[in-house]
Amino acid sequence: MDKKTVLITGASRGIGAETARLFAGKGYNLIINCNKTFDSLTALQKELQEEYEADCLAIRADVSNPAELNYMFEAAGRRFGDIDVLINNAGISITGLMTDMTDDEWARVINTNLSSVFYCCKQVVPSMVRNKAGSIVNVSSVWGLYGASCEVAYSASKGGINAFTKALAKELGPSNIKVNAIAFGVIDTDMNKGYTEEERKDLAEEVAMGRFATAKEAAEIIYDTAANHPYLTGQVIQFDGGWI
Ligand code: NAD
């Protein structure tokens, strides 16, 4: 049987890296991406090749830059042909009062988190439509559903992802392509490394399950949503341990 190919943005660490490990373990070809910490990405590539004998391409590209994405998708196409699964995972957060946020910071958050999803989907959808198959998972946040104080741009970007997901799912359902989003609560990754021990404890107490999720648990719901359940589409799946 032909191997399937997955492209995961923001895979140098955290949720993206764990997701790459899971897909590699399931026998997929992989394209893994990040924009800055390329050493970590190539270390992961080596690990996936050695541990799982995965065929894996590591590409540095800024997901907010369509020209760099053109390069990435061309390289991916040359190596593996069509992409079967797209995981739009790359994301950043800038915290602070809305009134203190600069126009540049606003644009960085919206372009990295939301415009990137549009750019990457635009790259893969034509071949998915041709193949009448494909699955897209967009990594979102509970703040896109409920909003967070001091994370207005982040919340807006993730809310945009949620609406984008539902709309695109309707457009692509007739072509047998699934589009879903996972709205994560609090996951134990570098994105949350700014918390003090006390803040972490307080936050964990707010969560019904009493703890942060691990990146592996986050990866498992991404994989399951992407690879299984052929009838599941247009959903924003809240994965927050009963937090909100
Ligand atoms: P992380 O900071 O550990 O990893 C983010 C990844 O995205 C890194 O690999 C980074 O290099 C990459 N990245 C950032 N900007 C990029 C760009 N412009 N181009 C390409 N790659 C870029 O964070 P994480 O917790 O693993 O977050 C992954 C996703 O999960 C993000 O979209 C984030 O918003 C979402 N999320 C995380 C949490 C959480 O609590 N950690 C909660 C909800 C949603």
PDB file of N, CA, C and O in Angstrom, residues 87-139:
ATOM      1  N   ILE A  87      -1.563  19.431   8.936  1.00  0.00           N
ATOM      2  CA  ILE A  87      -1.792  19.855  10.315  1.00  0.00           C
ATOM      3  C   ILE A  87      -1.266  21.284  10.458  1.00  0.00           C
ATOM      4  O   ILE A  87      -0.046  21.521  10.468  1.00  0.00           O
ATOM      5  N   ASN A  88      -2.179  22.243  10.557  1.00  0.00           N
ATOM      6  CA  ASN A  88      -1.804  23.648  10.740  1.00  0.00           C
ATOM      7  C   ASN A  88      -1.635  23.897  12.236  1.00  0.00           C
ATOM      8  O   ASN A  88      -2.602  24.210  12.938  1.00  0.00           O
ATOM      9  N   ASN A  89      -0.398  23.747  12.688  1.00  0.00           N
ATOM     10  CA  ASN A  89      -0.135  23.797  14.128  1.00  0.00           C
ATOM     11  C   ASN A  89       0.642  25.034  14.571  1.00  0.00           C
ATOM     12  O   ASN A  89       0.498  25.477  15.711  1.00  0.00           O
ATOM     13  N   ALA A  90       1.468  25.611  13.692  1.00  0.00           N
ATOM     14  CA  ALA A  90       2.336  26.728  14.111  1.00  0.00           C
ATOM     15  C   ALA A  90       1.500  27.858  14.697  1.00  0.00           C
ATOM     16  O   ALA A  90       0.437  28.196  14.167  1.00  0.00           O
ATOM     17  N   GLY A  91       1.984  28.418  15.785  1.00  0.00           N
ATOM     18  CA  GLY A  91       1.248  29.526  16.386  1.00  0.00           C
ATOM     19  C   GLY A  91       2.094  30.258  17.397  1.00  0.00           C
ATOM     20  O   GLY A  91       3.056  29.707  17.948  1.00  0.00           O
ATOM     21  N   ILE A  92       1.757  31.525  17.610  1.00  0.00           N
ATOM     22  CA  ILE A  92       2.442  32.336  18.619  1.00  0.00           C
ATOM     23  C   ILE A  92       1.400  33.081  19.450  1.00  0.00           C
ATOM     24  O   ILE A  92       0.256  33.254  19.026  1.00  0.00           O
ATOM     25  N   SER A  93       1.867  33.519  20.614  1.00  0.00           N
ATOM     26  CA  SER A  93       0.982  34.310  21.465  1.00  0.00           C
ATOM     27  C   SER A  93       1.756  35.537  21.947  1.00  0.00           C
ATOM     28  O   SER A  93       2.928  35.426  22.306  1.00  0.00           O
ATOM     29  N   ILE A  94       1.124  36.692  21.894  1.00  0.00           N
ATOM     30  CA  ILE A  94       1.720  37.900  22.483  1.00  0.00           C
ATOM     31  C   ILE A  94       0.698  38.414  23.496  1.00  0.00           C
ATOM     32  O   ILE A  94      -0.446  38.683  23.125  1.00  0.00           O
ATOM     33  N   THR A  95       1.114  38.475  24.764  1.00  0.00           N
ATOM     34  CA  THR A  95       0.143  38.856  25.797  1.00  0.00           C
ATOM     35  C   THR A  95       0.323  40.316  26.211  1.00  0.00           C
ATOM     36  O   THR A  95       1.419  40.874  26.105  1.00  0.00           O
ATOM     37  N   GLY A  96      -0.749  40.888  26.668  1.00  0.00           N
ATOM     38  CA  GLY A  96      -0.720  42.287  27.125  1.00  0.00           C
ATOM     39  C   GLY A  96      -2.050  42.951  26.814  1.00  0.00           C
ATOM     40  O   GLY A  96      -2.883  42.390  26.092  1.00  0.00           O
ATOM     41  N   LEU A  97      -2.218  44.135  27.368  1.00  0.00           N
ATOM     42  CA  LEU A  97      -3.465  44.866  27.123  1.00  0.00           C
ATOM     43  C   LEU A  97      -3.604  45.181  25.637  1.00  0.00           C
ATOM     44  O   LEU A  97      -2.609  45.517  24.977  1.00  0.00           O
ATOM     45  N   MET A  98      -4.815  45.127  25.145  1.00  0.00           N
ATOM     46  CA  MET A  98      -5.066  45.422  23.726  1.00  0.00           C
ATOM     47  C   MET A  98      -4.531  46.805  23.368  1.00  0.00           C
ATOM     48  O   MET A  98      -3.940  47.010  22.303  1.00  0.00           O
ATOM     49  N   THR A  99      -4.714  47.770  24.272  1.00  0.00           N
ATOM     50  CA  THR A  99      -4.298  49.151  23.981  1.00  0.00           C
ATOM     51  C   THR A  99      -2.774  49.293  23.917  1.00  0.00           C
ATOM     52  O   THR A  99      -2.269  50.267  23.359  1.00  0.00           O
ATOM     53  N   ASP A 100      -2.042  48.353  24.495  1.00  0.00           N
ATOM     54  CA  ASP A 100      -0.568  48.407  24.440  1.00  0.00           C
ATOM     55  C   ASP A 100      -0.012  47.687  23.210  1.00  0.00           C
ATOM     56  O   ASP A 100       1.194  47.739  22.943  1.00  0.00           O
ATOM     57  N   MET A 101      -0.862  46.968  22.509  1.00  0.00           N
ATOM     58  CA  MET A 101      -0.379  46.162  21.386  1.00  0.00           C
ATOM     59  C   MET A 101      -0.096  47.057  20.174  1.00  0.00           C
ATOM     60  O   MET A 101      -0.913  47.903  19.827  1.00  0.00           O
ATOM     61  N   THR A 102       1.049  46.851  19.546  1.00  0.00           N
ATOM     62  CA  THR A 102       1.371  47.648  18.350  1.00  0.00           C
ATOM     63  C   THR A 102       0.697  47.019  17.121  1.00  0.00           C
ATOM     64  O   THR A 102       0.313  45.838  17.145  1.00  0.00           O
ATOM     65  N   ASP A 103       0.604  47.809  16.069  1.00  0.00           N
ATOM     66  CA  ASP A 103       0.027  47.290  14.820  1.00  0.00           C
ATOM     67  C   ASP A 103       0.849  46.111  14.316  1.00  0.00           C
ATOM     68  O   ASP A 103       0.317  45.132  13.780  1.00  0.00           O
ATOM     69  N   ASP A 104       2.164  46.222  14.484  1.00  0.00           N
ATOM     70  CA  ASP A 104       3.046  45.169  14.017  1.00  0.00           C
ATOM     71  C   ASP A 104       2.798  43.858  14.793  1.00  0.00           C
ATOM     72  O   ASP A 104       2.757  42.772  14.205  1.00  0.00           O
ATOM     73  N   GLU A 105       2.620  43.987  16.107  1.00  0.00           N
ATOM     74  CA  GLU A 105       2.353  42.782  16.921  1.00  0.00           C
ATOM     75  C   GLU A 105       1.018  42.152  16.514  1.00  0.00           C
ATOM     76  O   GLU A 105       0.890  40.932  16.406  1.00  0.00           O
ATOM     77  N   TRP A 106       0.016  43.000  16.328  1.00  0.00           N
ATOM     78  CA  TRP A 106      -1.295  42.503  15.875  1.00  0.00           C
ATOM     79  C   TRP A 106      -1.130  41.707  14.577  1.00  0.00           C
ATOM     80  O   TRP A 106      -1.606  40.571  14.459  1.00  0.00           O
ATOM     81  N   ALA A 107      -0.418  42.314  13.609  1.00  0.00           N
ATOM     82  CA  ALA A 107      -0.245  41.668  12.301  1.00  0.00           C
ATOM     83  C   ALA A 107       0.530  40.360  12.447  1.00  0.00           C
ATOM     84  O   ALA A 107       0.218  39.357  11.782  1.00  0.00           O
ATOM     85  N   ARG A 108       1.536  40.345  13.327  1.00  0.00           N
ATOM     86  CA  ARG A 108       2.333  39.115  13.504  1.00  0.00           C
ATOM     87  C   ARG A 108       1.465  37.972  14.008  1.00  0.00           C
ATOM     88  O   ARG A 108       1.554  36.836  13.535  1.00  0.00           O
ATOM     89  N   VAL A 109       0.625  38.263  14.992  1.00  0.00           N
ATOM     90  CA  VAL A 109      -0.218  37.195  15.558  1.00  0.00           C
ATOM     91  C   VAL A 109      -1.246  36.726  14.533  1.00  0.00           C
ATOM     92  O   VAL A 109      -1.412  35.515  14.306  1.00  0.00           O
ATOM     93  N   ILE A 110      -1.908  37.666  13.878  1.00  0.00           N
ATOM     94  CA  ILE A 110      -2.957  37.278  12.917  1.00  0.00           C
ATOM     95  C   ILE A 110      -2.339  36.530  11.725  1.00  0.00           C
ATOM     96  O   ILE A 110      -2.876  35.514  11.271  1.00  0.00           O
ATOM     97  N   ASN A 111      -1.213  37.024  11.243  1.00  0.00           N
ATOM     98  CA  ASN A 111      -0.615  36.372  10.059  1.00  0.00           C
ATOM     99  C   ASN A 111      -0.025  35.011  10.388  1.00  0.00           C
ATOM    100  O   ASN A 111      -0.125  34.069   9.605  1.00  0.00           O
ATOM    101  N   THR A 112       0.613  34.899  11.556  1.00  0.00           N
ATOM    102  CA  THR A 112       1.219  33.605  11.930  1.00  0.00           C
ATOM    103  C   THR A 112       0.142  32.569  12.253  1.00  0.00           C
ATOM    104  O   THR A 112       0.245  31.409  11.860  1.00  0.00           O
ATOM    105  N   ASN A 113      -0.877  32.983  12.972  1.00  0.00           N
ATOM    106  CA  ASN A 113      -1.862  32.002  13.452  1.00  0.00           C
ATOM    107  C   ASN A 113      -2.995  31.756  12.465  1.00  0.00           C
ATOM    108  O   ASN A 113      -3.452  30.615  12.329  1.00  0.00           O
ATOM    109  N   LEU A 114      -3.464  32.810  11.802  1.00  0.00           N
ATOM    110  CA  LEU A 114      -4.674  32.666  10.972  1.00  0.00           C
ATOM    111  C   LEU A 114      -4.387  32.706   9.470  1.00  0.00           C
ATOM    112  O   LEU A 114      -4.797  31.798   8.744  1.00  0.00           O
ATOM    113  N   SER A 115      -3.673  33.741   8.998  1.00  0.00           N
ATOM    114  CA  SER A 115      -3.431  33.808   7.545  1.00  0.00           C
ATOM    115  C   SER A 115      -2.664  32.573   7.088  1.00  0.00           C
ATOM    116  O   SER A 115      -2.877  32.068   5.972  1.00  0.00           O
ATOM    117  N   SER A 116      -1.781  32.059   7.933  1.00  0.00           N
ATOM    118  CA  SER A 116      -1.003  30.867   7.593  1.00  0.00           C
ATOM    119  C   SER A 116      -1.910  29.681   7.268  1.00  0.00           C
ATOM    120  O   SER A 116      -1.611  28.876   6.387  1.00  0.00           O
ATOM    121  N   VAL A 117      -3.024  29.584   7.974  1.00  0.00           N
ATOM    122  CA  VAL A 117      -3.951  28.469   7.755  1.00  0.00           C
ATOM    123  C   VAL A 117      -4.562  28.587   6.359  1.00  0.00           C
ATOM    124  O   VAL A 117      -4.663  27.604   5.610  1.00  0.00           O
ATOM    125  N   PHE A 118      -4.928  29.812   5.999  1.00  0.00           N
ATOM    126  CA  PHE A 118      -5.443  30.072   4.639  1.00  0.00           C
ATOM    127  C   PHE A 118      -4.372  29.729   3.600  1.00  0.00           C
ATOM    128  O   PHE A 118      -4.641  29.001   2.627  1.00  0.00           O
ATOM    129  N   TYR A 119      -3.139  30.226   3.805  1.00  0.00           N
ATOM    130  CA  TYR A 119      -2.070  29.988   2.817  1.00  0.00           C
ATOM    131  C   TYR A 119      -1.823  28.485   2.637  1.00  0.00           C
ATOM    132  O   TYR A 119      -1.695  27.996   1.509  1.00  0.00           O
ATOM    133  N   CYS A 120      -1.721  27.762   3.754  1.00  0.00           N
ATOM    134  CA  CYS A 120      -1.378  26.328   3.656  1.00  0.00           C
ATOM    135  C   CYS A 120      -2.536  25.523   3.071  1.00  0.00           C
ATOM    136  O   CYS A 120      -2.318  24.618   2.257  1.00  0.00           O
ATOM    137  N   CYS A 121      -3.763  25.856   3.466  1.00  0.00           N
ATOM    138  CA  CYS A 121      -4.913  25.137   2.899  1.00  0.00           C
ATOM    139  C   CYS A 121      -4.972  25.358   1.391  1.00  0.00           C
ATOM    140  O   CYS A 121      -5.242  24.436   0.619  1.00  0.00           O
ATOM    141  N   LYS A 122      -4.713  26.605   0.973  1.00  0.00           N
ATOM    142  CA  LYS A 122      -4.754  26.914  -0.466  1.00  0.00           C
ATOM    143  C   LYS A 122      -3.747  26.075  -1.249  1.00  0.00           C
ATOM    144  O   LYS A 122      -3.974  25.708  -2.398  1.00  0.00           O
ATOM    145  N   GLN A 123      -2.640  25.756  -0.596  1.00  0.00           N
ATOM    146  CA  GLN A 123      -1.614  24.950  -1.268  1.00  0.00           C
ATOM    147  C   GLN A 123      -2.046  23.493  -1.446  1.00  0.00           C
ATOM    148  O   GLN A 123      -1.725  22.884  -2.460  1.00  0.00           O
ATOM    149  N   VAL A 124      -2.741  22.934  -0.450  1.00  0.00           N
ATOM    150  CA  VAL A 124      -3.012  21.485  -0.508  1.00  0.00           C
ATOM    151  C   VAL A 124      -4.382  21.128  -1.078  1.00  0.00           C
ATOM    152  O   VAL A 124      -4.576  20.013  -1.568  1.00  0.00           O
ATOM    153  N   VAL A 125      -5.328  22.068  -1.018  1.00  0.00           N
ATOM    154  CA  VAL A 125      -6.697  21.707  -1.382  1.00  0.00           C
ATOM    155  C   VAL A 125      -6.847  21.279  -2.854  1.00  0.00           C
ATOM    156  O   VAL A 125      -7.553  20.295  -3.129  1.00  0.00           O
ATOM    157  N   PRO A 126      -6.199  21.948  -3.831  1.00  0.00           N
ATOM    158  CA  PRO A 126      -6.420  21.505  -5.221  1.00  0.00           C
ATOM    159  C   PRO A 126      -6.124  20.019  -5.444  1.00  0.00           C
ATOM    160  O   PRO A 126      -6.925  19.318  -6.078  1.00  0.00           O
ATOM    161  N   SER A 127      -5.008  19.515  -4.899  1.00  0.00           N
ATOM    162  CA  SER A 127      -4.720  18.085  -5.129  1.00  0.00           C
ATOM    163  C   SER A 127      -5.655  17.205  -4.306  1.00  0.00           C
ATOM    164  O   SER A 127      -6.038  16.110  -4.738  1.00  0.00           O
ATOM    165  N   MET A 128      -6.067  17.680  -3.121  1.00  0.00           N
ATOM    166  CA  MET A 128      -7.029  16.880  -2.334  1.00  0.00           C
ATOM    167  C   MET A 128      -8.351  16.762  -3.094  1.00  0.00           C
ATOM    168  O   MET A 128      -8.969  15.694  -3.125  1.00  0.00           O
ATOM    169  N   VAL A 129      -8.778  17.849  -3.725  1.00  0.00           N
ATOM    170  CA  VAL A 129     -10.036  17.819  -4.491  1.00  0.00           C
ATOM    171  C   VAL A 129      -9.887  16.851  -5.668  1.00  0.00           C
ATOM    172  O   VAL A 129     -10.769  16.036  -5.939  1.00  0.00           O
ATOM    173  N   ARG A 130      -8.741  16.929  -6.324  1.00  0.00           N
ATOM    174  CA  ARG A 130      -8.488  16.026  -7.457  1.00  0.00           C
ATOM    175  C   ARG A 130      -8.540  14.555  -6.997  1.00  0.00           C
ATOM    176  O   ARG A 130      -9.091  13.702  -7.658  1.00  0.00           O
ATOM    177  N   ASN A 131      -7.974  14.315  -5.811  1.00  0.00           N
ATOM    178  CA  ASN A 131      -7.906  12.935  -5.293  1.00  0.00           C
ATOM    179  C   ASN A 131      -9.190  12.497  -4.593  1.00  0.00           C
ATOM    180  O   ASN A 131      -9.316  11.351  -4.193  1.00  0.00           O
ATOM    181  N   LYS A 132     -10.090  13.452  -4.385  1.00  0.00           N
ATOM    182  CA  LYS A 132     -11.324  13.180  -3.623  1.00  0.00           C
ATOM    183  C   LYS A 132     -10.999  12.540  -2.264  1.00  0.00           C
ATOM    184  O   LYS A 132     -11.654  11.597  -1.802  1.00  0.00           O
ATOM    185  N   ALA A 133      -9.968  13.070  -1.623  1.00  0.00           N
ATOM    186  CA  ALA A 133      -9.568  12.581  -0.301  1.00  0.00           C
ATOM    187  C   ALA A 133      -8.638  13.590   0.351  1.00  0.00           C
ATOM    188  O   ALA A 133      -7.907  14.297  -0.344  1.00  0.00           O
ATOM    189  N   GLY A 134      -8.685  13.631   1.667  1.00  0.00           N
ATOM    190  CA  GLY A 134      -7.762  14.509   2.381  1.00  0.00           C
ATOM    191  C   GLY A 134      -8.321  14.864   3.741  1.00  0.00           C
ATOM    192  O   GLY A 134      -9.520  14.732   4.006  1.00  0.00           O
ATOM    193  N   SER A 135      -7.410  15.295   4.617  1.00  0.00           N
ATOM    194  CA  SER A 135      -7.830  15.662   5.965  1.00  0.00           C
ATOM    195  C   SER A 135      -6.977  16.822   6.456  1.00  0.00           C
ATOM    196  O   SER A 135      -5.750  16.801   6.327  1.00  0.00           O
ATOM    197  N   ILE A 136      -7.649  17.844   6.999  1.00  0.00           N
ATOM    198  CA  ILE A 136      -6.950  19.026   7.517  1.00  0.00           C
ATOM    199  C   ILE A 136      -7.350  19.195   8.979  1.00  0.00           C
ATOM    200  O   ILE A 136      -8.537  19.145   9.314  1.00  0.00           O
ATOM    201  N   VAL A 137      -6.349  19.378   9.841  1.00  0.00           N
ATOM    202  CA  VAL A 137      -6.636  19.713  11.244  1.00  0.00           C
ATOM    203  C   VAL A 137      -5.966  21.038  11.568  1.00  0.00           C
ATOM    204  O   VAL A 137      -4.758  21.208  11.359  1.00  0.00           O
ATOM    205  N   ASN A 138      -6.755  21.984  12.040  1.00  0.00           N
ATOM    206  CA  ASN A 138      -6.251  23.293  12.442  1.00  0.00           C
ATOM    207  C   ASN A 138      -6.158  23.356  13.963  1.00  0.00           C
ATOM    208  O   ASN A 138      -7.132  23.039  14.655  1.00  0.00           O
ATOM    209  N   VAL A 139      -4.990  23.742  14.453  1.00  0.00           N
ATOM    210  CA  VAL A 139      -4.795  23.766  15.912  1.00  0.00           C
ATOM    211  C   VAL A 139      -5.269  25.119  16.450  1.00  0.00           C
ATOM    212  O   VAL A 139      -4.738  26.165  16.104  1.00  0.00           O
TER     213      VAL A 139
END
